[in-house]
Short mmCIF file of N, CA and C in Angstrom, two decimals:
data_model
loop_
_atom_site.label_atom_id
_atom_site.label_comp_id
_atom_site.label_asym_id
_atom_site.label_seq_id
_atom_site.Cartn_x
_atom_site.Cartn_y
_atom_site.Cartn_z
N MET A 659 52.03 2.90 60.85
CA MET A 659 51.86 1.54 60.39
C MET A 659 53.17 1.06 59.81
N GLN A 660 53.58 -0.13 60.15
CA GLN A 660 54.80 -0.71 59.61
C GLN A 660 54.45 -1.86 58.69
N ARG A 661 55.23 -2.01 57.64
CA ARG A 661 55.06 -3.12 56.71
C ARG A 661 56.37 -3.88 56.65
N ASN A 662 56.27 -5.19 56.56
CA ASN A 662 57.45 -6.01 56.36
C ASN A 662 57.50 -6.39 54.89
N VAL A 663 58.64 -6.16 54.27
CA VAL A 663 58.81 -6.45 52.85
C VAL A 663 59.98 -7.40 52.71
N SER A 664 59.78 -8.47 51.95
CA SER A 664 60.86 -9.43 51.70
C SER A 664 61.50 -9.13 50.36
N LEU A 665 62.78 -8.94 50.35
CA LEU A 665 63.53 -8.71 49.13
C LEU A 665 64.71 -9.67 49.09
N LYS A 666 64.67 -10.62 48.18
CA LYS A 666 65.78 -11.56 47.99
C LYS A 666 66.28 -12.13 49.32
N SER A 667 65.40 -12.76 50.01
CA SER A 667 65.67 -13.45 51.28
C SER A 667 66.04 -12.51 52.44
N GLU A 668 65.80 -11.23 52.28
CA GLU A 668 66.00 -10.28 53.37
C GLU A 668 64.64 -9.66 53.71
N THR A 669 64.42 -9.41 54.96
CA THR A 669 63.18 -8.75 55.36
C THR A 669 63.51 -7.36 55.87
N HIS A 670 62.82 -6.37 55.31
CA HIS A 670 63.01 -4.98 55.70
C HIS A 670 61.71 -4.46 56.27
N THR A 671 61.80 -3.66 57.30
CA THR A 671 60.61 -3.03 57.86
C THR A 671 60.52 -1.61 57.33
N ILE A 672 59.37 -1.32 56.75
CA ILE A 672 59.13 0.02 56.22
C ILE A 672 58.29 0.76 57.24
N GLY A 673 58.80 1.89 57.70
CA GLY A 673 58.19 2.57 58.82
C GLY A 673 56.92 3.34 58.54
N SER A 674 56.78 3.95 57.40
CA SER A 674 55.62 4.80 57.19
C SER A 674 54.94 4.48 55.86
N GLU A 675 53.70 4.88 55.77
CA GLU A 675 52.94 4.70 54.52
C GLU A 675 53.60 5.47 53.39
N ASN A 676 54.10 6.68 53.68
CA ASN A 676 54.76 7.49 52.64
C ASN A 676 56.00 6.79 52.11
N GLU A 677 56.75 6.16 52.98
CA GLU A 677 57.95 5.44 52.55
C GLU A 677 57.56 4.26 51.65
N TRP A 678 56.50 3.55 52.03
CA TRP A 678 56.02 2.41 51.24
C TRP A 678 55.57 2.88 49.85
N VAL A 679 54.81 3.98 49.81
CA VAL A 679 54.34 4.52 48.54
C VAL A 679 55.52 4.94 47.67
N SER A 680 56.52 5.55 48.27
CA SER A 680 57.71 5.98 47.54
C SER A 680 58.44 4.78 46.92
N ILE A 681 58.57 3.72 47.67
CA ILE A 681 59.24 2.50 47.15
C ILE A 681 58.43 1.91 46.00
N GLN A 682 57.11 1.86 46.16
CA GLN A 682 56.25 1.33 45.10
C GLN A 682 56.34 2.20 43.85
N ASN A 683 56.39 3.50 44.03
CA ASN A 683 56.49 4.44 42.92
C ASN A 683 57.79 4.23 42.15
N ARG A 684 58.91 4.13 42.87
CA ARG A 684 60.21 3.89 42.22
C ARG A 684 60.23 2.55 41.49
N THR A 685 59.68 1.53 42.13
CA THR A 685 59.66 0.19 41.54
C THR A 685 58.86 0.19 40.24
N PHE A 686 57.67 0.77 40.28
CA PHE A 686 56.83 0.79 39.08
C PHE A 686 57.44 1.67 37.99
N THR A 687 58.04 2.79 38.37
CA THR A 687 58.71 3.65 37.39
C THR A 687 59.83 2.90 36.70
N ASN A 688 60.62 2.15 37.47
CA ASN A 688 61.70 1.34 36.87
C ASN A 688 61.15 0.29 35.92
N TRP A 689 60.03 -0.35 36.31
CA TRP A 689 59.42 -1.36 35.45
C TRP A 689 58.92 -0.73 34.15
N VAL A 690 58.26 0.42 34.25
CA VAL A 690 57.77 1.11 33.05
C VAL A 690 58.94 1.47 32.15
N ASN A 691 60.02 1.99 32.72
CA ASN A 691 61.19 2.35 31.91
C ASN A 691 61.80 1.13 31.22
N GLU A 692 61.79 -0.01 31.89
CA GLU A 692 62.28 -1.24 31.26
C GLU A 692 61.43 -1.59 30.04
N GLN A 693 60.12 -1.43 30.16
CA GLN A 693 59.23 -1.73 29.04
C GLN A 693 59.39 -0.71 27.91
N LEU A 694 59.62 0.55 28.27
CA LEU A 694 59.75 1.62 27.27
C LEU A 694 61.13 1.65 26.61
N SER A 695 62.09 0.95 27.16
CA SER A 695 63.46 1.01 26.62
C SER A 695 63.51 0.52 25.17
N SER A 696 62.62 -0.36 24.78
CA SER A 696 62.62 -0.88 23.41
C SER A 696 62.27 0.19 22.38
N CYS A 697 61.55 1.24 22.81
CA CYS A 697 61.20 2.31 21.87
C CYS A 697 61.96 3.61 22.17
N GLY A 698 62.96 3.53 23.05
CA GLY A 698 63.80 4.68 23.32
C GLY A 698 63.16 5.76 24.17
N ARG A 699 62.18 5.41 24.95
CA ARG A 699 61.52 6.38 25.83
C ARG A 699 61.88 6.11 27.28
N GLU A 700 61.69 7.13 28.11
CA GLU A 700 61.95 6.99 29.54
C GLU A 700 61.08 7.99 30.29
N ILE A 701 60.64 7.59 31.48
CA ILE A 701 59.87 8.51 32.31
C ILE A 701 60.60 8.70 33.64
N SER A 702 60.31 9.80 34.30
CA SER A 702 60.89 10.02 35.63
C SER A 702 59.80 10.25 36.68
N ASN A 703 58.60 10.63 36.24
CA ASN A 703 57.50 10.89 37.15
C ASN A 703 56.23 10.26 36.58
N LEU A 704 55.66 9.32 37.31
CA LEU A 704 54.47 8.61 36.82
C LEU A 704 53.30 9.54 36.56
N GLN A 705 53.07 10.50 37.44
CA GLN A 705 51.91 11.38 37.29
C GLN A 705 52.03 12.31 36.08
N THR A 706 53.18 12.89 35.88
CA THR A 706 53.30 13.88 34.81
C THR A 706 53.71 13.27 33.47
N ASP A 707 54.51 12.23 33.49
CA ASP A 707 55.04 11.70 32.23
C ASP A 707 54.08 10.77 31.50
N LEU A 708 52.99 10.40 32.13
CA LEU A 708 51.98 9.59 31.47
C LEU A 708 50.71 10.37 31.16
N CYS A 709 50.61 11.61 31.64
CA CYS A 709 49.34 12.35 31.58
C CYS A 709 48.91 12.74 30.17
N ASP A 710 49.83 12.95 29.23
CA ASP A 710 49.40 13.32 27.87
C ASP A 710 49.10 12.10 27.01
N GLY A 711 49.33 10.90 27.56
CA GLY A 711 48.99 9.67 26.87
C GLY A 711 50.04 9.15 25.92
N VAL A 712 51.03 9.94 25.56
CA VAL A 712 52.04 9.51 24.58
C VAL A 712 52.85 8.33 25.13
N ASN A 713 53.40 8.49 26.32
CA ASN A 713 54.17 7.39 26.92
C ASN A 713 53.28 6.23 27.32
N LEU A 714 52.04 6.52 27.69
CA LEU A 714 51.10 5.46 28.04
C LEU A 714 50.81 4.59 26.82
N VAL A 715 50.58 5.21 25.67
CA VAL A 715 50.37 4.45 24.43
C VAL A 715 51.62 3.64 24.09
N ALA A 716 52.79 4.24 24.23
CA ALA A 716 54.03 3.51 23.96
C ALA A 716 54.18 2.31 24.89
N LEU A 717 53.80 2.46 26.15
CA LEU A 717 53.85 1.35 27.10
C LEU A 717 52.90 0.23 26.68
N VAL A 718 51.66 0.58 26.34
CA VAL A 718 50.69 -0.43 25.92
C VAL A 718 51.17 -1.12 24.64
N GLU A 719 51.69 -0.35 23.70
CA GLU A 719 52.20 -0.95 22.46
C GLU A 719 53.36 -1.89 22.74
N SER A 720 54.21 -1.52 23.67
CA SER A 720 55.34 -2.38 24.04
C SER A 720 54.86 -3.68 24.67
N LEU A 721 53.88 -3.59 25.54
CA LEU A 721 53.35 -4.78 26.21
C LEU A 721 52.57 -5.68 25.26
N GLN A 722 51.85 -5.08 24.32
CA GLN A 722 51.03 -5.85 23.39
C GLN A 722 51.78 -6.23 22.11
N VAL A 723 52.97 -5.68 21.94
CA VAL A 723 53.82 -5.92 20.77
C VAL A 723 53.04 -5.68 19.47
N ARG A 724 52.39 -4.53 19.43
CA ARG A 724 51.66 -4.11 18.23
C ARG A 724 51.36 -2.63 18.32
N LYS A 725 51.14 -2.01 17.17
CA LYS A 725 50.70 -0.62 17.13
C LYS A 725 49.20 -0.59 17.42
N ILE A 726 48.78 0.40 18.19
CA ILE A 726 47.36 0.44 18.56
C ILE A 726 46.60 1.60 17.91
N GLY A 727 47.27 2.44 17.17
CA GLY A 727 46.57 3.53 16.49
C GLY A 727 47.40 4.80 16.41
N LYS A 728 46.75 5.85 15.92
CA LYS A 728 47.40 7.15 15.73
C LYS A 728 47.51 7.89 17.07
N VAL A 729 48.71 8.34 17.36
CA VAL A 729 48.98 9.06 18.60
C VAL A 729 49.30 10.51 18.27
N TYR A 730 48.76 11.41 19.05
CA TYR A 730 49.13 12.82 18.92
C TYR A 730 50.41 13.01 19.72
N SER A 731 51.55 12.84 19.05
CA SER A 731 52.83 12.83 19.77
C SER A 731 53.22 14.20 20.32
N LYS A 732 52.75 15.25 19.71
CA LYS A 732 52.99 16.59 20.25
C LYS A 732 51.65 17.20 20.62
N SER A 733 50.96 16.51 21.51
CA SER A 733 49.61 16.93 21.90
C SER A 733 49.64 18.33 22.51
N LYS A 734 48.88 19.21 21.87
CA LYS A 734 48.85 20.60 22.31
C LYS A 734 47.59 20.94 23.08
N SER A 735 46.55 20.18 22.85
CA SER A 735 45.30 20.48 23.53
C SER A 735 44.92 19.34 24.47
N ARG A 736 44.06 19.67 25.40
CA ARG A 736 43.61 18.67 26.37
C ARG A 736 42.86 17.54 25.68
N ILE A 737 42.10 17.86 24.63
CA ILE A 737 41.33 16.83 23.92
C ILE A 737 42.26 15.82 23.26
N GLN A 738 43.40 16.27 22.71
CA GLN A 738 44.36 15.34 22.11
C GLN A 738 44.98 14.43 23.18
N MET A 739 45.25 14.99 24.35
CA MET A 739 45.78 14.18 25.44
C MET A 739 44.76 13.12 25.86
N ILE A 740 43.51 13.52 25.97
CA ILE A 740 42.45 12.58 26.34
C ILE A 740 42.28 11.50 25.28
N GLN A 741 42.39 11.88 24.00
CA GLN A 741 42.28 10.90 22.92
C GLN A 741 43.43 9.88 23.00
N ASN A 742 44.63 10.34 23.33
CA ASN A 742 45.77 9.42 23.49
C ASN A 742 45.51 8.42 24.62
N VAL A 743 45.08 8.94 25.77
CA VAL A 743 44.81 8.07 26.93
C VAL A 743 43.67 7.10 26.59
N ASN A 744 42.63 7.60 25.93
CA ASN A 744 41.51 6.76 25.54
C ASN A 744 41.97 5.65 24.58
N LEU A 745 42.86 5.96 23.67
CA LEU A 745 43.41 4.97 22.74
C LEU A 745 44.09 3.83 23.51
N ALA A 746 44.88 4.18 24.51
CA ALA A 746 45.55 3.18 25.33
C ALA A 746 44.54 2.34 26.10
N PHE A 747 43.55 2.98 26.71
CA PHE A 747 42.53 2.25 27.48
C PHE A 747 41.70 1.32 26.59
N LYS A 748 41.37 1.78 25.38
CA LYS A 748 40.61 0.92 24.46
C LYS A 748 41.42 -0.32 24.09
N ALA A 749 42.70 -0.16 23.85
CA ALA A 749 43.55 -1.30 23.50
C ALA A 749 43.62 -2.29 24.65
N ILE A 750 43.69 -1.78 25.86
CA ILE A 750 43.71 -2.66 27.04
C ILE A 750 42.37 -3.38 27.18
N ALA A 751 41.28 -2.65 26.99
CA ALA A 751 39.95 -3.24 27.11
C ALA A 751 39.72 -4.30 26.03
N GLU A 752 40.22 -4.07 24.83
CA GLU A 752 40.08 -5.04 23.75
C GLU A 752 40.75 -6.36 24.09
N ASP A 753 41.80 -6.29 24.88
CA ASP A 753 42.50 -7.50 25.30
C ASP A 753 41.88 -8.11 26.55
N LYS A 754 40.73 -7.57 26.95
CA LYS A 754 39.95 -8.09 28.09
C LYS A 754 40.64 -7.93 29.44
N TYR A 755 41.50 -6.92 29.56
CA TYR A 755 42.09 -6.61 30.86
C TYR A 755 41.16 -5.65 31.57
N GLN A 756 41.03 -5.83 32.86
CA GLN A 756 40.16 -4.94 33.64
C GLN A 756 41.03 -3.86 34.26
N ILE A 757 40.63 -2.63 34.08
CA ILE A 757 41.36 -1.50 34.64
C ILE A 757 40.68 -1.10 35.94
N SER A 758 41.42 -1.07 37.02
CA SER A 758 40.86 -0.61 38.29
C SER A 758 41.82 0.35 38.95
N GLN A 759 41.30 1.10 39.87
CA GLN A 759 42.11 2.04 40.62
C GLN A 759 42.30 1.46 42.01
N TYR A 760 43.57 1.30 42.37
CA TYR A 760 43.89 0.80 43.72
C TYR A 760 44.44 1.93 44.53
N ARG A 761 44.09 1.95 45.80
CA ARG A 761 44.65 2.95 46.70
C ARG A 761 44.89 2.35 48.02
#
């Protein structure tokens, strides 16, 4: 499957689904890093660097321009990681944003 993508008045053809996913991954990672730059954080891998919830909470706090609660910054257990992620999701839900999974 080929996709046509327009970038600043140029059209590029992306040959494979994997290539398209890779471009989307890099683009979103760069956007997240731009948002996290205000708190001195950076990620390199979306799957691993957001999984403990610490960077996810920092991202939500950056977007909402407020603290959202206590974060387990050195989360050692799975329950602390889940609590961090839950804290971020609750803050998003409080602002009436709908969270969905796209694939």
